[in-house]
CSV table of C-alpha atoms in Angstrom, one decimal:
chain,number,residue,atom,x,y,z
A,268,MET,CA,-8.9,2.6,-17.6
A,269,SER,CA,-10.6,4.8,-14.6
A,270,THR,CA,-8.6,6.3,-11.9
A,271,ASP,CA,-10.5,9.1,-11.0
A,272,LEU,CA,-11.5,8.1,-7.6
A,273,LEU,CA,-8.1,6.8,-6.6
A,274,TRP,CA,-6.6,10.4,-7.3
A,275,GLN,CA,-9.6,11.4,-5.2
A,276,ALA,CA,-8.1,9.4,-2.8
A,277,PHE,CA,-4.5,10.3,-3.3
A,278,SER,CA,-6.1,14.0,-3.2
A,279,TYR,CA,-7.0,13.5,0.4
A,280,HIS,CA,-4.6,12.2,1.3
A,281,ALA,CA,-2.7,15.0,0.6
A,282,ARG,CA,-4.8,17.4,2.1
A,283,TYR,CA,-5.6,15.2,5.4
A,284,PHE,CA,-2.2,14.2,5.8
A,285,PRO,CA,0.7,16.4,4.9
A,286,SER,CA,3.3,15.3,4.6
A,287,GLY,CA,5.9,18.0,2.5
A,288,GLY,CA,8.4,18.5,5.4
A,289,ILE,CA,8.0,15.9,7.6
A,290,PHE,CA,8.2,12.5,4.7
A,291,PRO,CA,11.1,11.4,2.8
A,292,ILE,CA,8.2,10.8,0.9
A,293,GLY,CA,5.5,13.4,-0.9
A,294,LEU,CA,2.6,14.1,-2.1
A,295,ASN,CA,0.6,16.5,-5.0
A,296,PRO,CA,-2.1,16.3,-5.9
A,297,THR,CA,-2.8,18.6,-8.1
A,298,LYS,CA,0.6,17.3,-10.8
A,299,ARG,CA,-0.3,13.5,-9.6
A,300,VAL,CA,2.9,13.2,-8.6
A,301,MET,CA,5.4,11.9,-5.4
A,302,TYR,CA,8.8,14.4,-5.2
A,303,CYS,CA,10.9,13.5,-3.0
A,304,ASN,CA,12.8,15.4,0.0
A,305,GLY,CA,15.1,12.5,1.3
A,306,GLY,CA,17.0,15.6,2.5
A,307,ARG,CA,15.0,18.2,4.0
A,308,LYS,CA,13.6,17.9,7.8
A,309,VAL,CA,14.6,14.5,8.1
A,310,TRP,CA,15.3,14.9,11.9
A,311,ILE,CA,11.4,15.1,12.1
A,312,SER,CA,11.2,12.1,11.4
A,313,VAL,CA,13.0,10.8,13.4
A,314,ALA,CA,12.2,12.7,16.4
A,315,THR,CA,8.2,11.0,15.8
A,316,ILE,CA,9.6,7.5,14.4
A,317,LEU,CA,11.7,7.3,18.7
A,318,THR,CA,8.6,8.6,20.2
A,319,ALA,CA,5.9,5.9,19.0
A,320,PHE,CA,8.4,2.7,19.3
A,321,SER,CA,9.6,3.8,23.1
A,322,ASN,CA,5.5,4.9,23.6
A,323,PHE,CA,4.3,1.2,22.6
A,324,VAL,CA,7.4,-0.8,22.6
A,325,LEU,CA,10.2,0.4,24.9
A,326,VAL,CA,7.9,1.5,27.7
A,327,PRO,CA,5.7,-2.4,27.5
A,328,ALA,CA,8.8,-4.5,27.1
A,329,TYR,CA,10.0,-2.5,30.5
A,330,LEU,CA,6.1,-2.9,32.6
A,331,LEU,CA,6.5,-6.4,32.4
A,332,THR,CA,9.6,-7.1,32.0
A,333,PHE,CA,10.6,-5.0,36.3
A,334,ARG,CA,6.9,-4.2,37.0
A,335,ALA,CA,3.8,-5.9,37.7
A,336,PHE,CA,2.2,-4.9,34.8
A,337,PRO,CA,-1.2,-4.7,34.2
A,338,PRO,CA,-2.4,-4.3,37.3
A,339,PRO,CA,-4.4,-6.2,39.4
A,340,GLY,CA,-7.0,-4.0,38.0
A,341,ASP,CA,-7.5,-4.2,34.8
A,342,ASN,CA,-8.3,-6.2,32.4
A,343,TYR,CA,-5.6,-8.2,31.3
A,344,SER,CA,-6.0,-9.7,28.6
A,345,VAL,CA,-7.9,-6.5,26.5
A,346,THR,CA,-5.1,-4.5,28.4
A,347,LEU,CA,-1.7,-7.1,26.8
A,348,LEU,CA,-4.0,-7.5,23.7
A,349,HIS,CA,-4.0,-3.1,23.0
A,350,VAL,CA,-0.5,-3.2,24.0
A,351,ALA,CA,0.6,-6.0,21.4
A,352,PHE,CA,-1.6,-4.8,17.9
A,353,GLY,CA,1.0,-0.9,19.4
A,354,ILE,CA,3.7,-2.6,19.3
A,355,ILE,CA,3.2,-5.0,16.2
A,356,VAL,CA,2.1,-2.0,14.0
A,357,HIS,CA,4.6,0.5,15.8
A,358,SER,CA,7.3,-1.6,14.8
A,359,PHE,CA,6.4,-2.4,10.9
A,360,THR,CA,6.1,1.1,10.9
A,361,ILE,CA,9.0,1.8,11.6
A,362,VAL,CA,10.0,-1.1,9.1
A,363,ILE,CA,8.1,1.0,6.1
A,364,TYR,CA,10.1,4.2,6.9
A,365,ILE,CA,13.3,2.4,6.6
A,366,PHE,CA,12.8,0.7,3.9
A,367,ILE,CA,11.1,4.4,1.9
A,368,TRP,CA,14.2,6.2,3.3
A,369,LEU,CA,16.5,3.2,1.6
A,370,TYR,CA,14.7,3.6,-1.9
A,371,HIS,CA,13.2,6.4,-2.5
A,372,SER,CA,15.0,8.2,-5.4
A,373,ASP,CA,13.0,4.4,-6.9
A,374,THR,CA,9.4,4.6,-4.5
A,375,VAL,CA,8.6,8.3,-6.2
A,376,LYS,CA,10.8,7.4,-10.3
A,377,GLY,CA,8.4,4.3,-9.7
A,378,PHE,CA,5.1,5.1,-9.6
A,379,ASN,CA,5.6,9.2,-11.6
A,380,ASN,CA,6.9,6.4,-15.1
A,381,ILE,CA,4.1,4.5,-14.3
A,382,VAL,CA,1.7,7.1,-13.5
A,383,GLY,CA,3.3,9.4,-16.3
A,384,MET,CA,1.6,6.5,-18.7
A,385,GLU,CA,-1.7,6.8,-18.1
A,386,ALA,CA,-2.2,9.5,-19.7
A,387,VAL,CA,-0.5,8.2,-23.4
A,388,VAL,CA,-2.6,5.3,-23.2
A,389,LYS,CA,-5.5,6.9,-22.9
A,390,SER,CA,-4.7,9.3,-25.9
A,391,GLU,CA,-3.7,5.7,-28.2
A,392,PHE,CA,-6.5,3.9,-26.6
A,393,PHE,CA,-9.5,5.8,-25.4
A,394,SER,CA,-9.7,7.8,-28.6
A,395,SER,CA,-12.6,8.3,-28.8
A,396,SER,CA,-14.7,10.6,-26.4
A,397,LYS,CA,-18.1,8.3,-26.2
A,398,ARG,CA,-14.9,5.3,-25.1
A,399,LEU,CA,-13.4,7.3,-22.7
A,400,LYS,CA,-16.3,8.2,-21.1
A,401,ASP,CA,-18.0,4.8,-21.0
A,402,ALA,CA,-14.4,3.8,-19.1
A,403,LYS,CA,-15.8,6.2,-16.6
A,404,ILE,CA,-18.6,4.9,-15.6
A,405,HIS,CA,-17.9,1.3,-15.2
A,406,SER,CA,-15.3,2.3,-12.3
A,407,ASP,CA,-13.7,-0.8,-10.1
A,408,LEU,CA,-15.3,-1.2,-6.7
A,409,PRO,CA,-11.7,-0.8,-5.5
A,410,GLY,CA,-11.5,3.0,-6.0
A,411,GLN,CA,-14.5,3.7,-4.2
A,412,LEU,CA,-13.7,1.7,-0.9
A,413,ILE,CA,-10.1,3.0,-1.6
A,414,SER,CA,-11.4,6.6,-1.5
A,415,LYS,CA,-14.0,6.6,1.8
A,416,PHE,CA,-11.3,5.0,3.3
A,417,VAL,CA,-9.2,7.8,3.3
A,418,LEU,CA,-11.5,10.4,3.8
A,419,PHE,CA,-12.7,7.5,7.2
A,420,THR,CA,-9.2,7.3,7.9
A,421,SER,CA,-8.6,10.8,8.0
A,422,GLY,CA,-11.4,12.0,11.4
A,423,PHE,CA,-11.3,8.4,13.2
A,424,GLN,CA,-7.5,7.8,13.8
A,425,TYR,CA,-8.6,11.4,16.0
A,426,VAL,CA,-11.3,9.9,17.4
A,427,ALA,CA,-9.1,6.3,18.5
A,428,ALA,CA,-5.9,8.0,19.8
A,429,LEU,CA,-9.2,10.4,22.1
A,430,PHE,CA,-10.8,7.3,23.0
A,431,VAL,CA,-8.3,5.3,24.0
A,432,VAL,CA,-6.9,8.0,26.9
A,433,LEU,CA,-9.5,8.8,28.3
A,434,THR,CA,-10.1,4.9,28.7
A,435,ASN,CA,-6.5,5.3,30.3
A,436,VAL,CA,-5.1,1.5,27.6
A,437,ASP,CA,-1.7,4.2,26.2
A,438,PRO,CA,1.1,2.0,28.1
A,439,LEU,CA,2.0,5.8,28.7
A,440,TYR,CA,-0.3,5.8,31.3
A,441,PHE,CA,0.6,2.5,32.6
A,442,LEU,CA,4.4,4.1,32.8
A,443,LEU,CA,3.3,6.8,34.4
A,444,THR,CA,0.5,5.2,37.4
A,445,ASN,CA,3.5,2.5,38.2
A,446,PHE,CA,6.1,5.9,39.7
A,447,PHE,CA,4.3,8.1,40.6
A,448,PRO,CA,0.4,5.9,41.8
A,449,GLY,CA,-2.4,7.9,43.6
A,450,ASP,CA,-1.2,11.2,42.8
A,451,THR,CA,-4.7,12.9,40.6
A,452,PRO,CA,-3.3,16.3,40.7
A,453,LEU,CA,-0.6,14.1,38.5
A,454,SER,CA,-2.7,11.8,36.3
A,455,LEU,CA,-4.6,15.3,35.3
A,456,ILE,CA,-0.6,17.1,33.7
A,457,SER,CA,0.0,14.1,32.4
A,458,TYR,CA,-3.1,13.7,29.7
A,459,VAL,CA,-1.9,16.6,28.1
A,460,ILE,CA,1.6,14.2,27.9
A,461,ARG,CA,-0.2,11.7,26.6
A,462,ILE,CA,-2.6,12.6,24.0
A,463,PRO,CA,-0.7,14.8,21.6
A,464,VAL,CA,1.8,11.1,22.0
A,465,VAL,CA,-0.6,8.9,21.4
A,466,ILE,CA,-2.8,11.0,18.2
A,467,LEU,CA,1.3,11.4,16.8
A,468,SER,CA,1.5,7.5,17.7
A,469,SER,CA,-1.8,7.0,15.7
A,470,PHE,CA,-1.0,9.4,12.3
A,471,GLU,CA,2.0,7.7,11.2
A,472,PHE,CA,0.0,5.2,11.4
A,473,VAL,CA,-3.1,5.7,9.7
A,474,ARG,CA,-0.9,7.8,7.3
A,475,ILE,CA,2.2,4.3,6.3
A,476,VAL,CA,-0.6,2.5,5.4
A,477,THR,CA,-3.2,5.1,3.2
A,478,LEU,CA,0.3,5.8,1.3
A,479,LEU,CA,1.1,1.8,0.8
A,480,LEU,CA,-3.0,1.2,-0.5
A,481,MET,CA,-3.0,3.9,-3.1
A,482,TYR,CA,1.1,3.0,-4.3
A,483,PHE,CA,-0.1,-0.4,-4.9
A,484,THR,CA,-3.3,0.5,-6.3
A,485,ILE,CA,-2.8,3.0,-9.2
A,486,GLN,CA,0.2,1.0,-9.6
A,487,LEU,CA,-1.9,-1.4,-9.8
A,488,GLN,CA,-5.0,-0.1,-11.8
A,489,VAL,CA,-2.4,1.6,-14.5
A,490,ILE,CA,-0.1,-1.2,-14.8
A,491,SER,CA,-3.6,-3.6,-15.4
A,492,SER,CA,-5.4,-1.5,-17.6
A,493,VAL,CA,-1.9,-1.4,-20.0
A,494,VAL,CA,-1.4,-4.9,-19.9
A,495,ASP,CA,-4.2,-5.8,-21.7
A,496,GLN,CA,-4.7,-3.4,-24.1
A,497,PHE,CA,-1.1,-4.5,-25.1
A,498,HIS,CA,-2.5,-7.9,-25.0
A,499,SER,CA,-5.5,-6.5,-27.1
A,500,ILE,CA,-3.4,-4.8,-30.1
A,501,ARG,CA,0.1,-6.8,-30.6
A,502,GLY,CA,-1.2,-8.1,-33.8
A,503,ARG,CA,-0.6,-4.8,-34.2
A,504,MET,CA,2.6,-3.7,-33.1
A,505,ILE,CA,4.4,-5.7,-36.4
A,506,LEU,CA,2.6,-4.6,-38.5
A,507,PRO,CA,4.7,-2.2,-41.3
A,508,TRP,CA,3.5,1.0,-40.5
A,509,GLY,CA,3.1,-0.2,-36.8
A,510,ASN,CA,2.5,2.8,-35.1
A,511,VAL,CA,5.8,4.4,-33.2
A,512,ARG,CA,3.8,5.5,-29.9
A,513,LEU,CA,2.8,2.3,-29.0
A,514,ARG,CA,6.4,1.1,-29.7
A,515,ALA,CA,7.3,3.8,-27.4
A,516,LEU,CA,5.1,3.3,-25.2
A,517,TYR,CA,5.5,-0.4,-24.0
A,518,VAL,CA,9.7,-0.6,-24.0
A,519,GLY,CA,8.5,2.9,-21.5
A,520,LEU,CA,6.2,0.1,-19.7
A,521,GLY,CA,9.7,-2.8,-18.9
A,522,ILE,CA,11.3,0.7,-17.8
A,523,ALA,CA,9.0,1.8,-15.5
A,524,ILE,CA,8.4,-1.6,-13.9
A,525,GLU,CA,11.8,-1.4,-13.8
A,526,PHE,CA,11.5,1.2,-10.9
A,527,SER,CA,8.9,0.2,-9.6
A,528,SER,CA,10.1,-3.9,-8.7
A,529,GLY,CA,12.4,-2.8,-5.4
A,530,VAL,CA,9.2,-1.6,-4.2
A,531,GLN,CA,5.7,-3.6,-5.8
A,532,GLY,CA,5.9,-6.6,-3.9
A,533,PRO,CA,7.8,-5.5,0.1
A,534,THR,CA,4.1,-3.3,-0.6
A,535,THR,CA,2.1,-6.1,-1.5
A,536,ALA,CA,4.6,-8.0,1.7
A,537,ALA,CA,3.1,-5.6,3.8
A,538,LEU,CA,-0.7,-5.0,3.0
A,539,MET,CA,-1.4,-8.7,3.5
A,540,ALA,CA,0.7,-8.9,6.5
A,541,LEU,CA,-1.3,-5.3,7.5
A,542,SER,CA,-4.8,-6.8,6.7
A,543,GLN,CA,-3.8,-10.0,8.5
A,544,MET,CA,-2.9,-8.1,11.5
A,545,LEU,CA,-6.3,-5.8,12.0
A,546,ALA,CA,-8.8,-8.8,11.1
A,547,ALA,CA,-7.1,-11.6,13.9
A,548,ILE,CA,-6.8,-9.0,16.1
A,549,CYS,CA,-10.6,-7.1,15.9
A,550,ILE,CA,-12.4,-10.5,15.4
A,551,ILE,CA,-10.9,-11.7,18.8
A,552,ALA,CA,-11.4,-7.6,20.4
A,553,THR,CA,-15.3,-8.6,19.2
A,554,ILE,CA,-15.0,-11.1,21.1
A,555,ARG,CA,-13.2,-10.0,23.3
A,556,MET,CA,-14.6,-6.4,24.0
A,557,ARG,CA,-18.3,-7.2,24.3
A,558,GLY,CA,-19.5,-5.5,27.3
A,559,VAL,CA,-15.8,-3.2,28.2
A,560,ILE,CA,-16.8,-0.5,25.1
A,561,PRO,CA,-19.7,1.2,24.8
A,562,MET,CA,-21.3,0.1,22.3
A,563,PRO,CA,-21.1,2.3,19.0
A,564,LEU,CA,-17.8,2.2,19.7
A,565,TYR,CA,-17.8,-1.9,19.6
A,566,LEU,CA,-19.0,-2.1,16.1
A,567,ILE,CA,-15.9,-0.7,14.7
A,568,PHE,CA,-14.0,-3.9,14.8
A,569,PRO,CA,-16.6,-6.6,13.8
A,570,THR,CA,-17.0,-3.1,10.6
A,571,ILE,CA,-13.1,-3.8,10.1
A,572,ALA,CA,-13.1,-7.2,10.8
A,573,VAL,CA,-15.1,-7.3,7.6
A,574,PHE,CA,-14.0,-4.7,6.0
A,575,VAL,CA,-10.3,-5.5,6.2
A,576,PRO,CA,-10.0,-8.5,4.4
A,577,ILE,CA,-13.5,-7.7,2.2
A,578,LEU,CA,-10.0,-5.1,0.1
A,579,VAL,CA,-7.7,-7.6,0.6
A,580,LEU,CA,-10.0,-9.6,-1.7
A,581,MET,CA,-10.1,-7.6,-4.6
A,582,LEU,CA,-6.6,-6.3,-4.9
A,583,LEU,CA,-4.3,-9.4,-4.4
A,584,PRO,CA,-6.3,-11.2,-7.3
A,585,ARG,CA,-5.9,-8.8,-9.1
A,586,ALA,CA,-2.6,-8.0,-8.8
A,587,SER,CA,-1.5,-11.7,-9.9
A,588,ASN,CA,-3.5,-11.8,-12.1
A,589,CYS,CA,-1.3,-8.1,-13.6
A,590,TYR,CA,1.4,-10.3,-13.0
A,591,ASP,CA,-0.1,-13.6,-15.1
A,592,LYS,CA,-0.6,-11.6,-17.6
A,593,SER,CA,2.2,-10.3,-18.3
A,594,VAL,CA,3.8,-13.2,-18.7
A,595,ILE,CA,0.6,-14.3,-21.5
A,596,LEU,CA,1.2,-11.3,-23.2
A,597,LEU,CA,5.1,-12.1,-22.8
A,598,LEU,CA,4.4,-16.1,-24.9
A,599,SER,CA,1.5,-14.7,-27.1
A,600,TRP,CA,4.7,-11.6,-28.2
A,601,ARG,CA,6.8,-14.8,-28.9
A,602,ASP,CA,4.6,-15.8,-31.4
A,603,VAL,CA,3.1,-12.6,-33.1
A,604,THR,CA,6.9,-11.4,-33.7
A,605,SER,CA,7.9,-15.3,-35.0
A,606,TRP,CA,9.2,-14.7,-38.7
A,607,ASP,CA,6.8,-17.4,-40.2
A,608,CYS,CA,3.8,-15.1,-38.8
A,609,ALA,CA,6.1,-12.7,-41.1
A,610,ARG,CA,6.5,-15.4,-44.1
A,611,LYS,CA,1.8,-14.9,-43.9
A,612,GLY,CA,2.0,-12.1,-46.6
A,613,GLY,CA,3.3,-11.7,-50.0
A,614,MET,CA,6.9,-11.4,-50.5
A,615,CYS,CA,6.5,-6.5,-50.3
A,616,GLU,CA,4.4,-7.2,-47.2
A,617,SER,CA,7.0,-10.0,-45.6
A,618,ARG,CA,9.9,-8.3,-46.0
A,619,ALA,CA,8.1,-5.0,-44.6
A,620,ARG,CA,7.1,-7.3,-41.4
A,621,LYS,CA,10.7,-8.1,-41.5
A,622,LYS,CA,11.9,-4.8,-40.5
A,623,ALA,CA,9.6,-4.2,-38.7
A,624,THR,CA,9.6,-7.0,-36.5
A,625,GLY,CA,13.5,-6.3,-36.9
A,626,ALA,CA,12.9,-3.7,-35.1
A,627,LEU,CA,11.1,-3.7,-32.3
A,628,ARG,CA,13.3,-7.0,-31.0
A,629,PRO,CA,15.0,-4.6,-28.4
A,630,TYR,CA,11.8,-3.6,-26.5
A,631,ARG,CA,11.0,-7.5,-26.2
A,632,VAL,CA,14.5,-7.0,-24.9
A,633,TYR,CA,13.0,-4.9,-22.6
A,634,ALA,CA,9.7,-7.2,-22.2
A,635,SER,CA,12.0,-9.7,-21.5
A,636,MET,CA,13.6,-8.4,-18.0
A,637,ALA,CA,9.8,-6.8,-17.1
A,638,GLY,CA,7.7,-10.2,-17.7
A,639,VAL,CA,11.0,-11.6,-15.6
A,640,LYS,CA,10.9,-8.6,-12.6
A,641,LEU,CA,6.7,-9.2,-12.6
A,642,TYR,CA,7.2,-13.2,-11.6
A,643,MET,CA,9.9,-12.7,-9.4
A,644,MET,CA,7.5,-9.7,-7.2
A,645,LYS,CA,4.8,-12.8,-7.4
A,646,ARG,CA,7.0,-14.6,-6.4
A,647,SER,CA,9.5,-12.7,-3.8
A,648,THR,CA,11.0,-14.6,-1.1
A,649,LYS,CA,10.7,-12.0,1.2
A,650,ALA,CA,7.4,-11.3,0.8
A,651,THR,CA,7.0,-15.0,1.7
A,652,PHE,CA,9.4,-14.9,4.4
A,653,LEU,CA,7.4,-11.8,5.7
A,654,HIS,CA,4.0,-13.2,4.9
A,655,SER,CA,4.7,-16.5,6.9
A,656,CYS,CA,6.1,-14.9,9.8
A,657,MET,CA,3.1,-12.7,10.0
A,658,ASP,CA,0.7,-15.8,9.8
A,659,ALA,CA,2.2,-17.4,13.0
A,660,THR,CA,1.8,-14.2,15.1
A,661,VAL,CA,-1.5,-13.6,14.2
A,662,THR,CA,-2.2,-17.5,14.9
A,663,GLY,CA,-0.4,-16.6,18.2
A,664,PHE,CA,-2.9,-14.1,18.7
A,665,PHE,CA,-6.3,-17.0,17.3
A,666,THR,CA,-4.6,-19.1,20.9
A,667,PHE,CA,-3.9,-16.1,22.9
A,668,GLN,CA,-5.7,-16.5,26.8
């Protein structure tokens, strides 16, 4: 099991997206933990959300209802596409903010409990330095992609915000030109207002996306590795000299999943929805903005359209495989701890196995609870509903004229 590249992305996020004073969930890269400061400076975060919501939702709604929007001189489809993307993205960001505020305690506890198991798993299953070294060498590709993605977006968000302001496609520009048409001094002053608002809005969106991606991937990496290891050593759990530490770790896995189950399912749904929106909009932008945007910046759209589906295709099947393996583990656990298995040895060994199996009964209860949670997360009604809504939205974008 190797999470070094994921922890590198964790460190990048804490460095380039500081959130200790304005966001309920903070990151400590030194201790590799999340911490909760929901009671501190929440009003700053509320002001940030309201600013982004007003800029990308209320202003376009007002212009579409009461004004001629977009103006005749603008590229109609490109402008509406950008504004629609801003409305969906920032509305979705607000939903995620509210969800984290409501479940900030479970979010932090679930993440820290699962991450805390990493050291125990490494010391227990990778006892020799050679096996640990081999595990680090065979690091998976998603870790590299996520690490580079966080590093790339930390700088790209400012370039993208500056490009949006200079090309005059942000909603605040259309609002000012509707009220003060042809006022050159005011248009120059408006840059001072528009640049911070657009940068702040893009900053909030990128920070939420990268936080969701890391929260999903780090937990998935640790849980899937632990489930694989337990599946390979399930016979050792009921030996007369059974490892007490392994049994405690097994219970810890169930409790950690219990903490994070309220967050992991919606996180999966959110990543699915965001990936579909980004891929669909970037495909449309690749087709319709050729010749409108200069060539170096134009290549951003086909790059995102290719990169996002690849990342999702690597992560989501891995999550589904993790859930399925947990169910297989629980089914095989029933056979391993059965009384018939205990009777295969002699009388003394049978009694010792019965004693070990009896001691494991509470752990089987915890394991069954964890398995049910994972099964429900995989087939979550919320995830299915949200995925259907986003699928309908993407279909509407493709039929957009």
